[in-house]
CSV table of C-alpha atoms in Angstrom, one decimal:
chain,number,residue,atom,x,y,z
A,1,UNK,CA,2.9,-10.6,-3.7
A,2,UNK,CA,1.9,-10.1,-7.2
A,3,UNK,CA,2.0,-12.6,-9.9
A,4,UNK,CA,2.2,-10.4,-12.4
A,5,UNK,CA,6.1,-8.7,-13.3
A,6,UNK,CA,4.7,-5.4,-13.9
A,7,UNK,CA,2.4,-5.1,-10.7
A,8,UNK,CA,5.7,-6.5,-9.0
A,9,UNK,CA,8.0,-3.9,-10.2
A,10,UNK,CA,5.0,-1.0,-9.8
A,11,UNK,CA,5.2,-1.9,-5.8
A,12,UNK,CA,8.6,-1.8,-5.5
A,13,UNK,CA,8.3,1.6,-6.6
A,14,UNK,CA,5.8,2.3,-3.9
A,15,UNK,CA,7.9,0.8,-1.7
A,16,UNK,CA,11.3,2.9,-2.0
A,17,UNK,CA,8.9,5.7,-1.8
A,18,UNK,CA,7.5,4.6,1.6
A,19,UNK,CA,11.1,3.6,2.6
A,20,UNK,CA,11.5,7.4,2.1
A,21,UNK,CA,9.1,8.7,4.1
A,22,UNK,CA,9.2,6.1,6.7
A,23,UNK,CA,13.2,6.1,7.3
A,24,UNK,CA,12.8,4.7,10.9
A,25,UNK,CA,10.6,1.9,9.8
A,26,UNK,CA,12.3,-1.7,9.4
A,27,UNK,CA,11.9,-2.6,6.1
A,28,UNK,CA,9.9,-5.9,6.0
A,29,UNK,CA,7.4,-3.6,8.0
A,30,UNK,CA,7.1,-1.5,5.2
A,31,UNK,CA,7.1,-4.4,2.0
A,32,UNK,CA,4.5,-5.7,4.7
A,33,UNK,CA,2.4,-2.8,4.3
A,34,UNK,CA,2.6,-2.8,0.8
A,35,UNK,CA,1.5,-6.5,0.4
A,36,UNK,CA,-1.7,-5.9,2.3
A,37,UNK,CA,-2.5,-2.4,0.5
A,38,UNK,CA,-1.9,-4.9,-2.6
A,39,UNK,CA,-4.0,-7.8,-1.1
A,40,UNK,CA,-6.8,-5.9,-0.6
A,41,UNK,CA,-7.1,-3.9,-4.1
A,42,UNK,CA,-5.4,-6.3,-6.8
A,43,UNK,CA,-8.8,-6.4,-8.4
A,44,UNK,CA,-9.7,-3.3,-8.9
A,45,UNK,CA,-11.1,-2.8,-12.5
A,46,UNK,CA,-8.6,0.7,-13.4
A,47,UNK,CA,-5.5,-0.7,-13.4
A,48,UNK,CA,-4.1,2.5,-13.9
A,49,UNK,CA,-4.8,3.9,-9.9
A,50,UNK,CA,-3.7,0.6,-8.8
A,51,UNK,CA,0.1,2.0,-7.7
A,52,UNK,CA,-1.3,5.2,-6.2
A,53,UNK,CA,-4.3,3.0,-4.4
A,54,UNK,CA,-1.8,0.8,-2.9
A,55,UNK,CA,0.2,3.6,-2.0
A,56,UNK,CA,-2.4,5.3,0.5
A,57,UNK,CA,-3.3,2.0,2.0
A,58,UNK,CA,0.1,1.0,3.0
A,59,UNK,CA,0.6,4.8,4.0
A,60,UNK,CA,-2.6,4.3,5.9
A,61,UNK,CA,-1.4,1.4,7.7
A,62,UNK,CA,2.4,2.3,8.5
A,63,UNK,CA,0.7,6.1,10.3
A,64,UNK,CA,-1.5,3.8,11.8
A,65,UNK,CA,1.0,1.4,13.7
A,66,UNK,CA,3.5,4.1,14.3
A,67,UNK,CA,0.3,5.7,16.3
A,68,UNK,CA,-0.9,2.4,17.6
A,69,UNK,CA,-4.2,1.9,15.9
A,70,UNK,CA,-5.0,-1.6,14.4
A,71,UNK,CA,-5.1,0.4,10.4
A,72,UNK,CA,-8.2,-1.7,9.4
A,73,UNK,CA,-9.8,0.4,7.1
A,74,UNK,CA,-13.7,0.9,8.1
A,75,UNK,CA,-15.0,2.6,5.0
A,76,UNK,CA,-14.7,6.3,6.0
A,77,UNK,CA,-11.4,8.7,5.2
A,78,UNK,CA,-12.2,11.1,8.2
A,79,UNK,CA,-8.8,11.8,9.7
């Protein structure tokens, strides 16, 4: 996870959202998510899209499992 306090306390905002939306989903699946959204994207130059970036990937990822895809992202955003 992030280093950084205010990246820290940024995705676990984006994480009670997602524990919203995903009520069925374990928890540690969901944090999970939003480590990887966060792994992938921490150095993006715009700091300021970072949350709601991090936010669709991990979305992304949990619709993914839920449907049994692997959620690898392949550079398209056809759904």
């Amino acid at each position: 996870m992030p280093e950084d306090s205010e990246d820290a306390a940024t995705l676990a905002q984006v994480a009670d959202r997602l524990f919203k939306a995903f009520p069925g989903l374990a928890p540690d699946v969901i944090r999970d998510s939003v480590a990887t959204g966060y792994a992938e994207l921490r150095y993006v130059r715009v700091r300021t899209y970072l949350p709601v970036l991090v936010e669709r990937r991990a979305h992304d990822l949990l619709v993914a499992a839920a449907d049994g895809r692997s959620g690898r992202w392949d550079g398209s955003r056809g759904r």
